[in-house]
mmCIF file of C-alpha atoms in Angstrom:
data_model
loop_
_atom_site.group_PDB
_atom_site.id
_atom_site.type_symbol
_atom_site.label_atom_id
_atom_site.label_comp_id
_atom_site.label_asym_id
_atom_site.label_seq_id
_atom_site.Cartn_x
_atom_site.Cartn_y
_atom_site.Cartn_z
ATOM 1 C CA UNK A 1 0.000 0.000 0.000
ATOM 2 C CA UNK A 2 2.796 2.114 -1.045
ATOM 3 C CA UNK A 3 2.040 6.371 -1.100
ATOM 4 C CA UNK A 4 3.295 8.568 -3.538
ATOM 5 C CA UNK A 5 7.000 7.730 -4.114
ATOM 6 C CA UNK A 6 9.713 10.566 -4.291
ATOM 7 C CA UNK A 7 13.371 10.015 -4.659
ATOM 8 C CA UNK A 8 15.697 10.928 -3.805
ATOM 9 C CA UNK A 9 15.201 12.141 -0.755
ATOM 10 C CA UNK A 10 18.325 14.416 -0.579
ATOM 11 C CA UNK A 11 20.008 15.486 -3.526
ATOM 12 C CA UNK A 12 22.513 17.628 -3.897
ATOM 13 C CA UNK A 13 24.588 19.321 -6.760
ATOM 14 C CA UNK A 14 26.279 22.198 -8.195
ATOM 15 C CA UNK A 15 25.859 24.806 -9.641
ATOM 16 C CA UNK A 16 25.213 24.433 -13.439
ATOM 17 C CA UNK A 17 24.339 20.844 -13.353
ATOM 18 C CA UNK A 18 21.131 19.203 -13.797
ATOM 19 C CA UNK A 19 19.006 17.804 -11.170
ATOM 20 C CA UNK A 20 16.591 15.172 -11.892
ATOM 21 C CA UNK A 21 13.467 14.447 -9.508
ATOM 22 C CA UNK A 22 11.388 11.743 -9.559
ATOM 23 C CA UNK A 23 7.629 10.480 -8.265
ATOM 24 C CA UNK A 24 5.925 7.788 -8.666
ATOM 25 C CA UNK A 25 1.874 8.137 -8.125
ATOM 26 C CA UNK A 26 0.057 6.332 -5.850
ATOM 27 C CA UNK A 27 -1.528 3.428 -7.260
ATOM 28 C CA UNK A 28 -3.857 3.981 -8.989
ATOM 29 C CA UNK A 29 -3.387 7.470 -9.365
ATOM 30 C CA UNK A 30 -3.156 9.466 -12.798
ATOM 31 C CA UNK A 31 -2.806 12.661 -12.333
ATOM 32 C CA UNK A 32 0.550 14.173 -10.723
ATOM 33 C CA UNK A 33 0.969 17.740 -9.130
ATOM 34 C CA UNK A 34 4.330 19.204 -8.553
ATOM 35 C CA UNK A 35 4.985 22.063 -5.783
ATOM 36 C CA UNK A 36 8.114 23.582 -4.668
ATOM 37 C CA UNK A 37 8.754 24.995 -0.746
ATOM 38 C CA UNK A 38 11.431 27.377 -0.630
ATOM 39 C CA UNK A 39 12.691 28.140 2.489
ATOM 40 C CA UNK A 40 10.469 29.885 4.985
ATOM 41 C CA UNK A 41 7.140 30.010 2.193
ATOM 42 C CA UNK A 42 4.377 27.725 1.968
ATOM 43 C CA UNK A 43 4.196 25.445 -1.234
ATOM 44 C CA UNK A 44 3.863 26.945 -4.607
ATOM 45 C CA UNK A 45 2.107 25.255 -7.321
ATOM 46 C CA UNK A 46 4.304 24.203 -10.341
ATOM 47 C CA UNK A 47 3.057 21.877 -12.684
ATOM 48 C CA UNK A 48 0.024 19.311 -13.292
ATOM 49 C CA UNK A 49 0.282 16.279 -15.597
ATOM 50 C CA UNK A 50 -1.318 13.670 -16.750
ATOM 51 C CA UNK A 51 -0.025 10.580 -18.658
ATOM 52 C CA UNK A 52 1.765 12.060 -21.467
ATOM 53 C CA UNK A 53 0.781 15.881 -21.183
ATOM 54 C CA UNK A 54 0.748 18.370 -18.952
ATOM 55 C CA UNK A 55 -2.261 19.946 -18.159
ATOM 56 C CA UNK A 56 -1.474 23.319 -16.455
ATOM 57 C CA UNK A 57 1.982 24.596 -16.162
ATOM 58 C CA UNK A 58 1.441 28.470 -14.785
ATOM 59 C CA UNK A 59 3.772 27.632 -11.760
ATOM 60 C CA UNK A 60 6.790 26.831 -14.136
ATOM 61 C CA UNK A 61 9.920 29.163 -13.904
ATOM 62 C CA UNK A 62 10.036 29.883 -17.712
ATOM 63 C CA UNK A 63 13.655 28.698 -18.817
ATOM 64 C CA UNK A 64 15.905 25.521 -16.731
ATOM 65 C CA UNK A 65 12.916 23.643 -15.682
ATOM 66 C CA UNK A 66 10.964 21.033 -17.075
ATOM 67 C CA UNK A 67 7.830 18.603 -16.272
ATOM 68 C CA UNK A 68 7.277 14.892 -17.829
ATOM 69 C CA UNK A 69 5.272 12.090 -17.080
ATOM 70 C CA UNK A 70 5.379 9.131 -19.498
ATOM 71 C CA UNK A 71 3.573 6.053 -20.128
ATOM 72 C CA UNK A 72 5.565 4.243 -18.283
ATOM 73 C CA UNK A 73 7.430 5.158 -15.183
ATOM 74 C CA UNK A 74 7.914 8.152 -13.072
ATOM 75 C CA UNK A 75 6.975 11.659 -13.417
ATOM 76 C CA UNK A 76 10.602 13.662 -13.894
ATOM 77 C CA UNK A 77 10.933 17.295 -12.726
ATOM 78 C CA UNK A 78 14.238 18.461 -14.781
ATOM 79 C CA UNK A 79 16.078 21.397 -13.672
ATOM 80 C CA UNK A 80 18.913 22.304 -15.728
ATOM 81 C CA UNK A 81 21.753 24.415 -14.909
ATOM 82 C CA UNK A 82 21.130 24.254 -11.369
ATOM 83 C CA UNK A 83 21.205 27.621 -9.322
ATOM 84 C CA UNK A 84 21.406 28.325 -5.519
ATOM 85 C CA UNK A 85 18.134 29.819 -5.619
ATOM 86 C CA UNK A 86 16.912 26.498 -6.695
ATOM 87 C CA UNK A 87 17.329 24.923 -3.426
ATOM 88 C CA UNK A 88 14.373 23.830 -2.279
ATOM 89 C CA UNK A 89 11.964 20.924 -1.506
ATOM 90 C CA UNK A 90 9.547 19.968 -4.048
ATOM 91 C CA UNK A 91 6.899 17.908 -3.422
ATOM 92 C CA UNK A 92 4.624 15.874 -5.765
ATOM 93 C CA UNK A 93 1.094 15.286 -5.274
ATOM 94 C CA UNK A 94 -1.560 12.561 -7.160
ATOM 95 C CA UNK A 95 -5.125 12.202 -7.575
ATOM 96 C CA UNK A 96 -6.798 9.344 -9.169
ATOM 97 C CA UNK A 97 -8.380 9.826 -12.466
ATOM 98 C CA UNK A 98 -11.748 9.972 -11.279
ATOM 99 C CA UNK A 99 -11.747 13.195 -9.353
ATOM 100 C CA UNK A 100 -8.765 14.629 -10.838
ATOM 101 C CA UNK A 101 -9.623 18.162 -9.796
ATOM 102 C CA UNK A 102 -10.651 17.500 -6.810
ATOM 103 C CA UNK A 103 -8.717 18.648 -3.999
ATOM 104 C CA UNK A 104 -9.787 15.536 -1.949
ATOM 105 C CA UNK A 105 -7.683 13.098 -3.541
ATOM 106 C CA UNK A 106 -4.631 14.162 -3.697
ATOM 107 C CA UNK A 107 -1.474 12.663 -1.709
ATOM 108 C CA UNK A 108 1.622 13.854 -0.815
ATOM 109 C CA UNK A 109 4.930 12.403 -1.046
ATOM 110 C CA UNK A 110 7.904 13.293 1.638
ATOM 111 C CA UNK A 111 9.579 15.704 -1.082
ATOM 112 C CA UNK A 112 12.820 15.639 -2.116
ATOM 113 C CA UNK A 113 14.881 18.192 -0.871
ATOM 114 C CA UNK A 114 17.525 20.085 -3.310
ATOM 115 C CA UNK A 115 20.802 21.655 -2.645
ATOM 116 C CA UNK A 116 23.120 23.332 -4.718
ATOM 117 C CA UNK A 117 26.398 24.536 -3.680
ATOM 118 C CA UNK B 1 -6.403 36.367 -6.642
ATOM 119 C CA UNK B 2 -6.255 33.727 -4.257
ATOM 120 C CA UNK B 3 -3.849 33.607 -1.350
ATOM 121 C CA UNK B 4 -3.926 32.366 2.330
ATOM 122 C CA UNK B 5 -2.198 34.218 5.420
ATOM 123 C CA UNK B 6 -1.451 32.136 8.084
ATOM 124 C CA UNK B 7 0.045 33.701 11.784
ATOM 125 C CA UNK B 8 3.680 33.709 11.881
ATOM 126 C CA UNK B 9 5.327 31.485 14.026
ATOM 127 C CA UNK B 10 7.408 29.709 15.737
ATOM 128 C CA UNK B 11 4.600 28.831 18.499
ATOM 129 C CA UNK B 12 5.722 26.659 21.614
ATOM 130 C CA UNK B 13 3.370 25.833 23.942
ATOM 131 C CA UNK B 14 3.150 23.141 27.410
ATOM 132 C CA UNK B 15 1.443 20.227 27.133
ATOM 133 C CA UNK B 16 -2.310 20.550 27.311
ATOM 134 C CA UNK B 17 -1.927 24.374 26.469
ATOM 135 C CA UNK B 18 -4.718 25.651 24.231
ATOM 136 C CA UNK B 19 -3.589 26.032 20.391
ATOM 137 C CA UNK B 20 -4.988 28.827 17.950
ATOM 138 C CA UNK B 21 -3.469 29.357 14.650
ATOM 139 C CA UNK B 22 -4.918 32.343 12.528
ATOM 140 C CA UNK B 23 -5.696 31.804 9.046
ATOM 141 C CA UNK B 24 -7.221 34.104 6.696
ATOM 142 C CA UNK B 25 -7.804 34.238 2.918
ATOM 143 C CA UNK B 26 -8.680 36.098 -0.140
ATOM 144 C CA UNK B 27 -10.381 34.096 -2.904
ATOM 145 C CA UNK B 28 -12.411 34.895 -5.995
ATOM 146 C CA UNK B 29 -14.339 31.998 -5.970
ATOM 147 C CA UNK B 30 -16.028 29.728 -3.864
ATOM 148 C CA UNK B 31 -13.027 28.077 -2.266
ATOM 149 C CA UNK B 32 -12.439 24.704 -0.066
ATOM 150 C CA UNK B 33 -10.305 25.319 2.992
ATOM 151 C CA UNK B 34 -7.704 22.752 4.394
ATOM 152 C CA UNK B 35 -5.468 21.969 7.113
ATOM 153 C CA UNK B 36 -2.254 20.219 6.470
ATOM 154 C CA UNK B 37 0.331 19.118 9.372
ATOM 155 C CA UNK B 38 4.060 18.581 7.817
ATOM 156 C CA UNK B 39 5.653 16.183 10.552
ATOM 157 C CA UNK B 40 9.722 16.451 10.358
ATOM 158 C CA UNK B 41 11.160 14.747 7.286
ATOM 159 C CA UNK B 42 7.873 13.764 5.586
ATOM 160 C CA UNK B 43 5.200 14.974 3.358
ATOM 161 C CA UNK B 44 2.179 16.731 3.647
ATOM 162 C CA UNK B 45 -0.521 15.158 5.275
ATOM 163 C CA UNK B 46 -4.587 16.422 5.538
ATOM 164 C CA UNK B 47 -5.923 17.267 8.639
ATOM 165 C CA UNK B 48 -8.920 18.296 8.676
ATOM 166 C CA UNK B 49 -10.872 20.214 5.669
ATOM 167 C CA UNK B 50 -14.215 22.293 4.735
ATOM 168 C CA UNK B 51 -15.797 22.602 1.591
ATOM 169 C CA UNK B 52 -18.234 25.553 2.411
ATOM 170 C CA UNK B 53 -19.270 28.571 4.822
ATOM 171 C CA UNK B 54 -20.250 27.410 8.391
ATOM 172 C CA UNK B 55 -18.770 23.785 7.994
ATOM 173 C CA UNK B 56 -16.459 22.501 10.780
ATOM 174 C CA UNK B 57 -13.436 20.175 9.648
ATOM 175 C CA UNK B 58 -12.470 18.097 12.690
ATOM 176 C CA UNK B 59 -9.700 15.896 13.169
ATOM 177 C CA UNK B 60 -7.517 14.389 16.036
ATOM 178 C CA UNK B 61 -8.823 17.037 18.439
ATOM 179 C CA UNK B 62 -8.102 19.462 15.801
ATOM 180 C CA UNK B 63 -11.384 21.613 14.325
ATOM 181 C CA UNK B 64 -11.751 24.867 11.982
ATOM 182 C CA UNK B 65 -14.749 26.451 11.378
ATOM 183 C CA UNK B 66 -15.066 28.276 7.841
ATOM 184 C CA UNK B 67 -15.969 32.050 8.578
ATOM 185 C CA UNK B 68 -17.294 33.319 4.976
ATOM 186 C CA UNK B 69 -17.677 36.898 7.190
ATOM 187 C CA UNK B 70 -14.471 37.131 8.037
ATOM 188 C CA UNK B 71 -12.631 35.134 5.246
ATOM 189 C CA UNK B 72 -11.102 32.855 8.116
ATOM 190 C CA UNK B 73 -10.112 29.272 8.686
ATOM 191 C CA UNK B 74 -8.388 29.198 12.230
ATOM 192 C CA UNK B 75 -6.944 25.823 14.033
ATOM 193 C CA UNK B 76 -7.617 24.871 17.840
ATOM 194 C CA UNK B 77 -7.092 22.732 19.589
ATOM 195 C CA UNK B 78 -8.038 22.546 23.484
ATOM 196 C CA UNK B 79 -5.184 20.209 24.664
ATOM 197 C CA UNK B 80 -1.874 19.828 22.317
ATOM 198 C CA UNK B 81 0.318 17.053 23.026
ATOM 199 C CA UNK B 82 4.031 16.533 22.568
ATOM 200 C CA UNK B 83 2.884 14.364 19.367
ATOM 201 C CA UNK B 84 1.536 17.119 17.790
ATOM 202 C CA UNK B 85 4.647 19.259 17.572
ATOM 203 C CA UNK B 86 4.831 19.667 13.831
ATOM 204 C CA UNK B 87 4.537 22.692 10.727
ATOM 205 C CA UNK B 88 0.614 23.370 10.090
ATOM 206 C CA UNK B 89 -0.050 24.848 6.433
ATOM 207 C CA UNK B 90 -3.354 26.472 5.949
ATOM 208 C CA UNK B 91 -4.551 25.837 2.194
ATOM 209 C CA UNK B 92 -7.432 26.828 -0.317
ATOM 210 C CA UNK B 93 -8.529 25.010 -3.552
ATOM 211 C CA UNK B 94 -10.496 26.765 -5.671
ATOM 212 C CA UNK B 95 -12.324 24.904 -8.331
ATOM 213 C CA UNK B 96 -12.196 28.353 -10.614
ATOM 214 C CA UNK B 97 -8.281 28.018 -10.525
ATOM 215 C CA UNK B 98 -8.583 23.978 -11.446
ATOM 216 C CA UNK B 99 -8.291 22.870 -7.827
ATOM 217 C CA UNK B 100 -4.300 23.713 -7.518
ATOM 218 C CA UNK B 101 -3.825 24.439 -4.043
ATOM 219 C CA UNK B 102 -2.862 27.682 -2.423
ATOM 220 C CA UNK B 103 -0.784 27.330 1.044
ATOM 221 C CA UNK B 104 0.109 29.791 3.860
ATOM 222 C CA UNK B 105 3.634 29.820 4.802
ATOM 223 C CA UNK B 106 3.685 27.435 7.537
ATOM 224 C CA UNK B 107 3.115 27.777 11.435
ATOM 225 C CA UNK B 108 5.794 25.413 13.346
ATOM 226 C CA UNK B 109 4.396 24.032 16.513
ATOM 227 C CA UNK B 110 6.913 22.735 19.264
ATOM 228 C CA UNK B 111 4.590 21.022 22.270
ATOM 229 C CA UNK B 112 7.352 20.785 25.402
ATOM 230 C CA UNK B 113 6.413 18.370 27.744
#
């Protein structure tokens, strides 16, 4: 009865590299949310996808990052070219087809928390 | 737009002290209101929620009562316990805005025995 899946759950890297995040979605579960917490804010919406296309991407920083979710496998959050300012957790959410705008089904997973140095 | 300001902490209280964290927000819509408690090292987790004015979400000895009047969602609770030491978010979804959520900052809540 496995939640939503993030990992890793530390990652750290330097500046100018890529970091590479992954979820997996509850069981189940179609529709994946991304949110980033920088330090001392609440969560701020990023992304929502659904297999093979994303749905709403007004959170997105415009250039570095990037949102998948394929067929098969994990949902990827890309950031390129890492910056300090990207440090940060993010945190993906799911919801199951059914409801998928409904805020009652969604799950969090424990986030992965980025540093870059 | 929608936003949510939650009271600033850090808040530290005594066991079975009485707990009140503020919460108001701004909407355009008809928003659902949410509580979420963020233990240390994991993810988000619901606590309590309600979906229109006048509803109580209770949880755990936790409740909130929506205030359409006064645009507020506050947390009590009458007796916090070392257990409950944790960040609370206070969140809206707003089905006009496809149900993303909007959080607060965070309250963190240290319970000392």
């Amino acid at each position: 009865n496995a939640g939503v899946m993030q990992n890793p759950r530390h990652l750290v890297r330097r500046r100018g590299q890529e970091a590479r995040l992954r979820c997996s979605p509850m069981k189940g579960h179609s529709h994946v949310y991304w949110y980033r917490q920088l330090p001392e804010e609440g969560l701020k919406f990023m992304v929502y996808l659904q297999k093979e296309n994303i749905i709403d991407e007004s959170g997105m920083p415009k250039e570095r990052f990037s949102a998948e979710f394929p067929k098969e496998g994990p949902s990827i959050l890309r950031i390129q070219q890492v910056v300090r300012g990207d440090s940060a957790a993010y945190f993906c959410a799911s919801s199951p087809a059914l409801r998928p705008r409904s805020p009652y089904g969604y799950t969090f997973g424990s986030g992965t928390r980025l540093t870059v140095v | 737009g929608n936003s949510v300001t939650q009271m600033e902490g850090p808040v530290t209280l005594s066991e079975e002290a009485f707990l009140t964290i503020n919460c108001t927000y701004t909407a355009t819509g008809y928003p659902s209101l949410f509580w979420y408690v963020q233990y240390p090292g994991e993810g988000l987790q619901l606590l309590l929620k309600a979906t229109k004015a006048d509803d109580k979400g209770s949880n755990k000895g936790f409740e909130a009562t929506y205030r359409k009047e006064t645009t507020s969602f506050h947390l009590e609770k009458g007796s916090v316990q070392v257990s409950d030491s944790a960040v609370y978010f206070c969140a809206l979804s707003d089905r006009g805005t496809g149900n993303q959520f909007y959080f607060g900052t965070g309250t963190s809540l240290t319970v000392i025995p």
